[in-house]
C-alpha cells in the first residue's frame, strides 16, 4: 500500500472519528422518533396489514431526514430558537400558535410515553407500574435538571445505537419472507390503514422533532461553520439509525404477528412461543430502551419553546428554564396511572402529532424563504418541503376523516377541533407565503 493511500485512509479514519464524536443534536430527535409510539404504529401495521405498508415505513425515514434537514438549515442560518425567529419575522400570534401546537402534542405524548415506560419496566422487573413511573419521573428531574442537555445527548446516542442493534439482531431469529416483503414496497393503502400510516409517518415527521432542532444545536453552540457536521448528524440519526430501526421492527412484526389487538409489550411476549425467547427479550429490551430515550428527549421540548417565547434562557444555567424541566418531568408521573391499552393510545398520539405537523412545515418553509436567513432555500429544498407538506397534510386529513367516521365523542371532538384550528392557521400562513413569493417574483 502506497504512502498516499495510507495517508488518505488515515485522514478518512480521523474524519469519521470526528464526526462520530461531534454528532449529537439530531440524535435527540432520532431518540424521540425511534420510540414506543412509532413502534406501536409499526406493530399495528405489520400485524394488521402484513407487509403492505412497508413503503410507508421506508418513506417515513426519508421524509424524517428531509424534515430535520430543513429544520437544521433554519437553525444554523438564524442561530436562534425557532420561536424567537417566528416572533421576529411573522409576529407574536404566530409564535404563540406554534408554542401551543407543540405543547399540546408533546404534552399528550409525554403522558402516554410514561405509561409505556412504566409498563415495560414493570414487565421486566415485576415492580408495580405506578412505582416505576414515579422512579422514572425522578430520574428525569435528576438527569435533565441536574446535568443538562449534554447528558440527554449522550444517553440518546447510546440508547438509540443499542435499540437499533437489538432490532437488527431480531431479524436473525425471526423468519422473514423476502418476496412478500418486497411486494410491500409498492404504494397502496388498504382499507382502514390511514390512521396507522399517519402514525408511522408521524413518528418521523413530527412537530416536536422539527421545532426542537434549533434548540439542541444552540445547546451545542453550532453555527453555519458546522453545516457539514450537522448534515451528517441528520443523515446518520434519521435516515440510517431511525430507518434501520423502523424497517427491522416492521419486518419482525409483519412476518410473525397476526393479532392487531396486541400491545407493544404483548407483541414482545407473543414472540416467545412464536419465534423463541431470544426474539422476545430482544424485542422487549429494544422497546424499553426506545421508551426511555424518547421520554427523556420529549421532556426537553415544551420547556425549550416556552422559555424561548418568554425570553428566558434555554439551558439549565437559567433557573427558570430548569424549573420548567422539573415541572414537565414531575407532570410525567401521572402517565403511569392512565392504564388501558397503550397500543391504541400511542398510535393516536402520533396521528395527533401529524395533525399539527403541516403547520410546522409551512413555518419552516416560510422562514427559509424570507429575510430571516442570509441564503434562501434552493428550489430542490422547497420542492422537498412542499412534498412533505402534501404527504403529511393528506395523511392528517385522512386521519381526521376516519375519526369523524367512527363517531364523535369527547376525545374525537377535541382532536377535530385541534385539527380545524391548526388547519385554518396552516392555510392562512401558506397563503401568506404564496402571496409574498408572487410579489417578490413580480
Short mmCIF file of C-alpha atoms in Angstrom, two decimals:
data_model
loop_
_atom_site.label_atom_id
_atom_site.label_comp_id
_atom_site.label_asym_id
_atom_site.label_seq_id
_atom_site.Cartn_x
_atom_site.Cartn_y
_atom_site.Cartn_z
CA UNK A 1 0.00 0.00 0.00
CA UNK A 2 1.44 3.39 -1.02
CA UNK A 3 2.05 6.21 1.44
CA UNK A 4 -0.54 8.29 -0.38
CA UNK A 5 -3.21 5.61 0.05
CA UNK A 6 -2.28 5.06 3.69
CA UNK A 7 -2.47 8.79 4.32
CA UNK A 8 -5.89 9.01 2.67
CA UNK A 9 -7.21 6.11 4.75
CA UNK A 10 -5.83 7.67 7.92
CA UNK A 11 -7.43 11.01 7.02
CA UNK A 12 -10.79 9.31 6.40
CA UNK A 13 -10.49 7.49 9.73
CA UNK A 14 -9.77 10.73 11.54
CA UNK A 15 -12.74 12.47 9.89
CA UNK A 16 -15.09 9.59 10.76
CA UNK A 17 -13.98 9.71 14.39
CA UNK A 18 -14.51 13.47 14.46
CA UNK A 19 -18.00 13.09 13.03
CA UNK A 20 -18.84 10.24 15.41
CA UNK A 21 -17.81 12.24 18.48
CA UNK A 22 -19.14 15.55 17.17
CA UNK A 23 -22.65 14.37 16.27
CA UNK A 24 -25.47 14.81 18.74
CA UNK A 25 -28.39 17.24 18.25
CA UNK A 26 -30.21 15.19 15.64
CA UNK A 27 -29.79 12.06 17.76
CA UNK A 28 -32.16 13.63 20.30
CA UNK A 29 -34.74 13.84 17.51
CA UNK A 30 -33.86 10.29 16.48
CA UNK A 31 -34.36 9.10 20.05
CA UNK A 32 -37.85 10.59 20.10
CA UNK A 33 -38.66 9.26 16.63
CA UNK A 34 -37.45 5.73 17.45
CA UNK A 35 -39.80 5.50 20.39
CA UNK A 36 -42.71 3.37 21.59
CA UNK A 37 -45.27 5.44 19.68
CA UNK A 38 -43.51 4.70 16.38
CA UNK A 39 -43.18 1.08 17.47
CA UNK A 40 -46.90 0.91 18.22
CA UNK A 41 -47.71 2.10 14.70
CA UNK A 42 -45.20 -0.34 13.20
CA UNK A 43 -46.60 -3.25 15.25
CA UNK A 44 -50.17 -2.38 14.28
CA UNK A 45 -49.23 -2.02 10.61
CA UNK A 46 -47.35 -5.31 10.48
CA UNK A 47 -49.88 -7.32 12.49
CA UNK A 48 -52.94 -5.97 10.69
CA UNK A 49 -51.72 -5.43 7.12
CA UNK A 50 -48.74 -7.80 6.86
CA UNK A 51 -46.06 -6.27 4.58
CA UNK A 52 -48.43 -3.92 2.71
CA UNK A 53 -47.26 -0.71 4.44
CA UNK A 54 -43.50 -1.30 4.12
CA UNK A 55 -43.38 1.53 1.57
CA UNK A 56 -44.73 3.93 4.22
CA UNK A 57 -42.04 2.75 6.65
CA UNK A 58 -39.28 3.43 4.10
CA UNK A 59 -40.89 6.75 3.11
CA UNK A 60 -41.01 7.84 6.75
CA UNK A 61 -37.22 7.56 7.13
CA UNK A 62 -36.60 9.66 4.03
CA UNK A 63 -39.29 12.18 4.95
CA UNK A 64 -37.98 12.46 8.51
CA UNK A 65 -34.46 13.10 7.22
CA UNK A 66 -35.67 15.84 4.89
CA UNK A 67 -37.76 17.49 7.62
CA UNK A 68 -34.81 17.51 10.03
CA UNK A 69 -32.50 18.86 7.32
CA UNK A 70 -34.80 21.82 6.69
CA UNK A 71 -35.12 22.46 10.43
CA UNK A 72 -31.33 22.15 10.81
CA UNK A 73 -30.75 24.63 7.99
CA UNK A 74 -33.09 27.16 9.56
CA UNK A 75 -31.44 26.79 12.96
CA UNK A 76 -27.89 27.17 11.65
CA UNK A 77 -28.61 30.14 9.40
CA UNK A 78 -30.51 32.08 12.07
CA UNK A 79 -28.58 30.88 15.15
CA UNK A 80 -31.77 31.43 17.16
CA UNK A 81 -34.57 29.35 18.56
CA UNK A 82 -37.41 28.81 16.11
CA UNK A 83 -39.99 30.59 18.31
CA UNK A 84 -37.81 33.71 18.51
CA UNK A 85 -37.37 33.67 14.72
CA UNK A 86 -41.12 33.27 14.17
CA UNK A 87 -41.90 36.16 16.51
CA UNK A 88 -39.36 38.43 14.79
CA UNK A 89 -40.42 37.68 11.22
CA UNK A 90 -44.06 36.61 11.47
CA UNK A 91 -45.38 38.11 14.67
CA UNK A 92 -46.29 37.23 18.23
CA UNK A 93 -49.57 35.47 17.50
CA UNK A 94 -47.92 33.08 15.07
CA UNK A 95 -45.30 32.33 17.72
CA UNK A 96 -47.99 31.56 20.30
CA UNK A 97 -49.79 29.25 17.84
CA UNK A 98 -46.56 27.33 17.31
CA UNK A 99 -45.91 27.07 21.05
CA UNK A 100 -49.46 25.88 21.75
CA UNK A 101 -49.26 23.34 18.93
CA UNK A 102 -46.04 21.85 20.30
CA UNK A 103 -47.03 21.91 23.99
CA UNK A 104 -50.30 20.09 23.29
CA UNK A 105 -48.73 17.46 21.01
CA UNK A 106 -45.68 16.89 23.23
CA UNK A 107 -47.64 17.07 26.47
CA UNK A 108 -50.15 14.40 25.49
CA UNK A 109 -47.32 12.25 24.13
CA UNK A 110 -45.37 12.61 27.39
CA UNK A 111 -48.13 11.03 29.46
CA UNK A 112 -48.63 8.10 27.09
CA UNK A 113 -44.88 7.51 26.75
CA UNK A 114 -44.53 7.44 30.54
CA UNK A 115 -47.34 4.88 30.61
CA UNK A 116 -45.30 2.77 28.19
CA UNK A 117 -42.03 3.18 30.13
CA UNK A 118 -43.76 2.20 33.38
CA UNK A 119 -45.48 -0.80 31.79
CA UNK A 120 -42.29 -2.10 30.19
CA UNK A 121 -40.33 -1.55 33.41
CA UNK A 122 -42.98 -3.42 35.38
CA UNK A 123 -42.88 -6.30 32.90
CA UNK A 124 -39.09 -6.60 33.14
CA UNK A 125 -38.70 -6.06 36.89
CA UNK A 126 -42.02 -7.18 38.39
CA UNK A 127 -42.34 -3.85 40.26
CA UNK A 128 -45.72 -2.07 40.18
CA UNK A 129 -46.01 0.20 37.12
CA UNK A 130 -47.03 3.22 39.22
CA UNK A 131 -43.89 2.92 41.32
CA UNK A 132 -41.86 2.61 38.11
CA UNK A 133 -43.50 5.79 36.83
CA UNK A 134 -42.55 7.74 39.96
CA UNK A 135 -39.00 6.38 39.72
CA UNK A 136 -38.57 7.46 36.10
CA UNK A 137 -40.01 10.91 36.85
CA UNK A 138 -37.31 11.39 39.49
CA UNK A 139 -34.67 10.13 37.06
CA UNK A 140 -35.83 12.80 34.62
CA UNK A 141 -35.56 15.50 37.27
CA UNK A 142 -32.04 14.50 38.32
CA UNK A 143 -30.78 13.80 34.81
CA UNK A 144 -32.28 16.73 32.92
CA UNK A 145 -32.45 19.49 35.52
CA UNK A 146 -29.23 18.43 37.19
CA UNK A 147 -26.93 17.50 34.32
CA UNK A 148 -28.49 19.34 31.39
CA UNK A 149 -28.51 18.83 27.65
CA UNK A 150 -25.21 17.01 27.14
CA UNK A 151 -26.34 14.25 29.48
CA UNK A 152 -29.51 13.73 27.41
CA UNK A 153 -27.50 13.75 24.19
CA UNK A 154 -25.08 11.11 25.48
CA UNK A 155 -27.90 8.86 26.70
CA UNK A 156 -29.79 9.30 23.43
CA UNK A 157 -26.78 8.26 21.32
CA UNK A 158 -26.12 5.19 23.46
CA UNK A 159 -29.74 4.06 23.68
CA UNK A 160 -30.56 4.64 20.00
CA UNK A 161 -27.49 2.63 18.98
CA UNK A 162 -28.48 -0.15 21.40
CA UNK A 163 -32.12 -0.16 20.22
CA UNK A 164 -31.07 -0.39 16.57
CA UNK A 165 -28.70 -3.26 17.41
CA UNK A 166 -31.47 -5.11 19.31
CA UNK A 167 -33.94 -4.96 16.44
CA UNK A 168 -31.38 -5.81 13.78
CA UNK A 169 -30.45 -8.84 15.89
CA UNK A 170 -34.16 -9.76 15.96
CA UNK A 171 -34.10 -10.16 12.18
CA UNK A 172 -31.70 -13.08 12.57
CA UNK A 173 -34.01 -15.02 14.91
CA UNK A 174 -37.33 -14.27 13.20
CA UNK A 175 -38.21 -15.79 9.77
CA UNK A 176 -38.71 -13.09 7.10
CA UNK A 177 -40.41 -13.69 3.73
CA UNK A 178 -38.25 -11.65 1.28
CA UNK A 179 -40.63 -11.91 -1.68
CA UNK A 180 -43.64 -10.77 0.32
CA UNK A 181 -41.61 -8.04 1.94
CA UNK A 182 -40.55 -6.65 -1.44
CA UNK A 183 -44.21 -6.55 -2.52
CA UNK A 184 -44.80 -4.12 0.34
CA UNK A 185 -42.66 -1.52 -1.41
CA UNK A 186 -45.48 -0.97 -3.92
CA UNK A 187 -47.53 2.01 -2.65
CA UNK A 188 -51.00 1.01 -1.51
CA UNK A 189 -53.30 1.97 1.37
CA UNK A 190 -55.53 -0.93 2.46
CA UNK A 191 -58.92 -0.06 3.89
CA UNK A 192 -58.68 1.22 7.44
CA UNK A 193 -54.94 1.91 7.26
CA UNK A 194 -54.99 5.73 7.17
CA UNK A 195 -54.54 6.21 10.93
CA UNK A 196 -51.75 3.65 11.07
CA UNK A 197 -49.99 5.20 8.06
CA UNK A 198 -50.32 8.63 9.67
CA UNK A 199 -48.84 7.19 12.85
CA UNK A 200 -45.85 5.72 11.00
CA UNK A 201 -45.13 8.96 9.18
CA UNK A 202 -45.88 10.98 12.31
CA UNK A 203 -43.09 9.17 14.12
CA UNK A 204 -40.53 10.66 11.72
CA UNK A 205 -42.12 13.92 10.59
CA UNK A 206 -43.43 15.32 13.84
CA UNK A 207 -43.79 18.87 15.05
CA UNK A 208 -41.73 18.21 18.19
CA UNK A 209 -38.79 16.94 16.13
CA UNK A 210 -38.91 19.85 13.70
CA UNK A 211 -39.18 22.59 16.31
CA UNK A 212 -36.67 21.26 18.86
CA UNK A 213 -33.75 21.07 16.42
CA UNK A 214 -32.77 24.73 16.63
CA UNK A 215 -32.52 24.47 20.41
CA UNK A 216 -30.41 21.32 20.52
CA UNK A 217 -27.98 22.93 18.08
CA UNK A 218 -27.89 26.09 20.18
CA UNK A 219 -27.05 23.95 23.20
CA UNK A 220 -24.03 22.76 21.21
CA UNK A 221 -23.29 26.34 20.09
CA UNK A 222 -23.28 25.23 16.47
CA UNK A 223 -23.11 27.91 13.77
CA UNK A 224 -23.09 27.88 9.98
CA UNK A 225 -19.49 26.64 10.20
CA UNK A 226 -20.80 23.25 11.41
CA UNK A 227 -23.09 22.85 8.38
CA UNK A 228 -21.39 19.69 7.09
CA UNK A 229 -21.27 18.09 10.54
CA UNK A 230 -24.92 18.98 11.12
CA UNK A 231 -25.88 17.39 7.80
CA UNK A 232 -24.01 14.18 8.64
CA UNK A 233 -25.70 14.26 12.05
CA UNK A 234 -29.15 14.33 10.43
CA UNK A 235 -28.41 11.60 7.89
CA UNK A 236 -26.78 9.26 10.43
CA UNK A 237 -29.54 9.59 13.04
CA UNK A 238 -32.68 9.79 10.92
CA UNK A 239 -32.00 8.10 7.58
CA UNK A 240 -29.68 5.38 8.86
CA UNK A 241 -30.38 4.72 12.57
CA UNK A 242 -34.10 5.52 12.56
CA UNK A 243 -34.59 3.96 9.14
CA UNK A 244 -32.97 0.66 10.16
CA UNK A 245 -34.93 0.63 13.43
CA UNK A 246 -38.24 1.18 11.63
CA UNK A 247 -37.69 -1.38 8.88
CA UNK A 248 -36.38 -4.02 11.30
CA UNK A 249 -39.26 -3.56 13.75
CA UNK A 250 -41.85 -3.67 10.97
CA UNK A 251 -40.39 -6.77 9.30
CA UNK A 252 -40.25 -8.67 12.60
CA UNK A 253 -43.90 -7.96 13.41
CA UNK A 254 -45.19 -8.39 9.85
CA UNK A 255 -43.53 -11.77 9.47
CA UNK A 256 -44.65 -13.32 12.78
CA UNK A 257 -47.53 -11.49 14.45
CA UNK A 258 -51.11 -11.56 13.20
CA UNK A 259 -53.09 -10.15 16.14
CA UNK A 260 -53.69 -6.40 15.62
CA UNK A 261 -55.01 -6.09 19.19
CA UNK A 262 -51.59 -6.79 20.73
CA UNK A 263 -49.99 -4.15 22.91
CA UNK A 264 -46.34 -3.22 22.48
CA UNK A 265 -45.45 -5.36 25.50
CA UNK A 266 -47.89 -8.02 24.35
CA UNK A 267 -46.16 -8.14 20.98
CA UNK A 268 -42.84 -8.82 22.68
CA UNK A 269 -44.38 -11.54 24.83
CA UNK A 270 -46.11 -13.12 21.83
CA UNK A 271 -42.78 -13.52 20.06
CA UNK A 272 -41.68 -16.02 22.75
CA UNK A 273 -43.80 -19.01 21.68
CA UNK A 274 -43.71 -17.97 18.01
CA UNK A 275 -40.02 -17.17 17.48
CA UNK A 276 -38.28 -18.14 20.71
CA UNK A 277 -37.24 -16.44 23.93
CA UNK A 278 -34.32 -14.66 22.22
CA UNK A 279 -36.71 -12.76 19.94
CA UNK A 280 -38.98 -11.95 22.89
CA UNK A 281 -36.21 -10.48 25.05
CA UNK A 282 -34.52 -8.62 22.21
CA UNK A 283 -37.84 -7.01 21.34
CA UNK A 284 -38.66 -6.22 24.97
CA UNK A 285 -35.25 -4.71 25.70
CA UNK A 286 -35.39 -2.72 22.47
CA UNK A 287 -38.82 -1.40 23.44
CA UNK A 288 -37.52 -0.44 26.90
CA UNK A 289 -34.54 1.44 25.51
CA UNK A 290 -36.67 3.21 22.93
CA UNK A 291 -39.24 4.23 25.55
CA UNK A 292 -36.66 5.65 27.98
CA UNK A 293 -34.75 7.57 25.31
CA UNK A 294 -37.98 9.02 23.92
CA UNK A 295 -39.22 10.03 27.37
CA UNK A 296 -36.03 11.99 28.06
CA UNK A 297 -35.91 13.72 24.70
CA UNK A 298 -39.59 14.61 24.68
CA UNK A 299 -39.31 16.19 28.14
CA UNK A 300 -36.99 18.84 26.70
CA UNK A 301 -39.36 20.05 24.01
CA UNK A 302 -42.07 22.10 25.83
CA UNK A 303 -39.52 23.88 28.10
CA UNK A 304 -37.42 24.83 25.06
CA UNK A 305 -40.27 26.59 23.28
CA UNK A 306 -41.98 28.12 26.32
CA UNK A 307 -38.70 29.52 27.66
CA UNK A 308 -37.81 30.96 24.26
CA UNK A 309 -41.23 32.61 23.95
CA UNK A 310 -40.87 34.16 27.41
CA UNK A 311 -37.36 35.41 26.66
CA UNK A 312 -35.66 33.05 29.12
CA UNK A 313 -32.51 31.07 28.60
CA UNK A 314 -32.82 27.54 27.21
CA UNK A 315 -30.08 25.90 29.28
CA UNK A 316 -30.05 24.73 32.91
CA UNK A 317 -27.91 27.76 33.79
CA UNK A 318 -31.18 29.71 33.73
CA UNK A 319 -33.12 28.69 36.85
CA UNK A 320 -36.45 29.45 35.20
CA UNK A 321 -35.75 27.01 32.38
CA UNK A 322 -34.58 24.43 34.92
CA UNK A 323 -37.87 24.92 36.75
CA UNK A 324 -39.80 24.19 33.56
CA UNK A 325 -37.80 20.98 33.10
CA UNK A 326 -38.59 19.89 36.65
CA UNK A 327 -42.28 20.66 36.17
CA UNK A 328 -42.57 18.69 32.92
CA UNK A 329 -40.60 15.78 34.42
CA UNK A 330 -42.82 15.58 37.52
CA UNK A 331 -46.01 16.02 35.50
CA UNK A 332 -44.97 12.93 33.52
CA UNK A 333 -45.52 10.66 36.53
CA UNK A 334 -49.36 10.55 36.29
CA UNK A 335 -48.94 8.87 32.90
CA UNK A 336 -48.21 5.64 34.76
CA UNK A 337 -51.74 5.77 36.21
CA UNK A 338 -53.52 6.03 32.85
CA UNK A 339 -53.86 2.28 32.38
CA UNK A 340 -55.72 0.80 29.44
CA UNK A 341 -54.38 -0.46 26.15
CA UNK A 342 -51.29 1.56 25.29
CA UNK A 343 -51.03 0.47 21.67
CA UNK A 344 -54.07 2.44 20.54
CA UNK A 345 -53.05 5.38 22.73
CA UNK A 346 -49.60 5.52 21.16
CA UNK A 347 -50.89 5.36 17.58
CA UNK A 348 -53.43 8.09 18.35
CA UNK A 349 -50.69 10.28 19.88
CA UNK A 350 -48.58 10.07 16.74
CA UNK A 351 -51.54 10.67 14.47
CA UNK A 352 -52.46 13.69 16.61
CA UNK A 353 -48.92 14.98 16.14
CA UNK A 354 -49.33 14.54 12.40
CA UNK A 355 -52.30 16.93 12.53
CA UNK A 356 -50.03 19.65 13.92
CA UNK A 357 -47.07 18.92 11.66
CA UNK A 358 -48.20 20.64 8.42
CA UNK A 359 -48.27 23.97 10.27
CA UNK A 360 -44.66 23.48 11.44
CA UNK A 361 -43.56 22.60 7.90
CA UNK A 362 -45.15 25.75 6.47
CA UNK A 363 -43.48 27.82 9.22
CA UNK A 364 -40.06 26.43 8.30
CA UNK A 365 -40.66 26.91 4.55
CA UNK A 366 -41.82 30.48 5.11
CA UNK A 367 -38.78 31.40 7.18
CA UNK A 368 -36.34 29.70 4.79
CA UNK A 369 -37.76 31.87 2.01
CA UNK A 370 -37.75 35.13 3.97
CA UNK A 371 -35.14 37.63 5.09
CA UNK A 372 -34.75 35.58 8.28
CA UNK A 373 -31.90 33.72 6.56
CA UNK A 374 -28.94 35.07 4.62
CA UNK A 375 -29.31 32.47 1.89
CA UNK A 376 -32.74 31.37 0.72
CA UNK A 377 -33.76 27.77 0.25
CA UNK A 378 -32.92 26.11 -3.05
CA UNK A 379 -35.62 25.05 -5.50
CA UNK A 380 -34.90 21.42 -4.60
CA UNK A 381 -35.25 22.10 -0.86
CA UNK A 382 -38.53 23.93 -1.45
CA UNK A 383 -39.79 21.10 -3.64
CA UNK A 384 -38.97 18.61 -0.91
CA UNK A 385 -40.71 20.79 1.67
CA UNK A 386 -43.84 21.01 -0.48
CA UNK A 387 -43.79 17.22 -0.90
CA UNK A 388 -43.56 16.83 2.88
CA UNK A 389 -46.46 19.22 3.28
CA UNK A 390 -48.62 17.32 0.78
CA UNK A 391 -47.90 13.92 2.30
CA UNK A 392 -48.35 15.00 5.93
CA UNK A 393 -51.39 17.10 5.05
CA UNK A 394 -53.05 14.25 3.17
CA UNK A 395 -52.45 11.78 5.99
CA UNK A 396 -53.68 14.31 8.54
CA UNK A 397 -56.91 14.86 6.58
CA UNK A 398 -57.44 11.11 6.18
CA UNK A 399 -56.89 10.65 9.92
CA UNK A 400 -59.48 13.30 10.81
CA UNK A 401 -61.98 11.86 8.32
CA UNK A 402 -61.57 8.38 9.85
CA UNK A 403 -62.03 9.83 13.34
CA UNK A 404 -65.25 11.56 12.30
CA UNK A 405 -66.43 8.42 10.51
CA UNK A 406 -66.07 6.43 13.71
CA UNK A 407 -68.45 8.74 15.56
CA UNK A 408 -67.91 11.92 17.56
CA UNK A 409 -67.23 11.54 21.26
CA UNK A 410 -65.44 13.94 23.62
CA UNK A 411 -61.93 12.82 22.63
CA UNK A 412 -62.70 12.80 18.92
CA UNK A 413 -64.32 16.21 19.21
CA UNK A 414 -61.21 17.66 20.83
CA UNK A 415 -58.99 16.13 18.13
CA UNK A 416 -61.20 17.51 15.36
CA UNK A 417 -61.28 20.97 16.97
CA UNK A 418 -57.48 20.92 17.33
CA UNK A 419 -57.13 19.84 13.70
CA UNK A 420 -59.55 22.51 12.47
CA UNK A 421 -57.76 25.35 14.31
CA UNK A 422 -54.36 24.29 13.02
CA UNK A 423 -55.77 23.68 9.54
CA UNK A 424 -57.01 27.28 9.37
CA UNK A 425 -53.65 28.58 10.63
CA UNK A 426 -51.77 26.43 8.12
CA UNK A 427 -53.86 27.58 5.15
CA UNK A 428 -53.56 31.24 6.22
CA UNK A 429 -49.77 31.03 6.58
CA UNK A 430 -49.43 29.14 3.30
CA UNK A 431 -51.47 31.81 1.54
CA UNK A 432 -49.21 34.45 3.08
CA UNK A 433 -46.12 32.60 1.83
CA UNK A 434 -47.50 32.18 -1.70
CA UNK A 435 -48.60 35.83 -1.85
CA UNK A 436 -45.22 37.17 -0.75
CA UNK A 437 -43.36 34.83 -3.11
CA UNK A 438 -45.54 36.03 -6.01
CA UNK A 439 -44.95 39.70 -5.15
CA UNK A 440 -41.17 39.18 -4.99
CA UNK A 441 -41.20 37.41 -8.35
CA UNK A 442 -43.26 40.22 -9.92
#
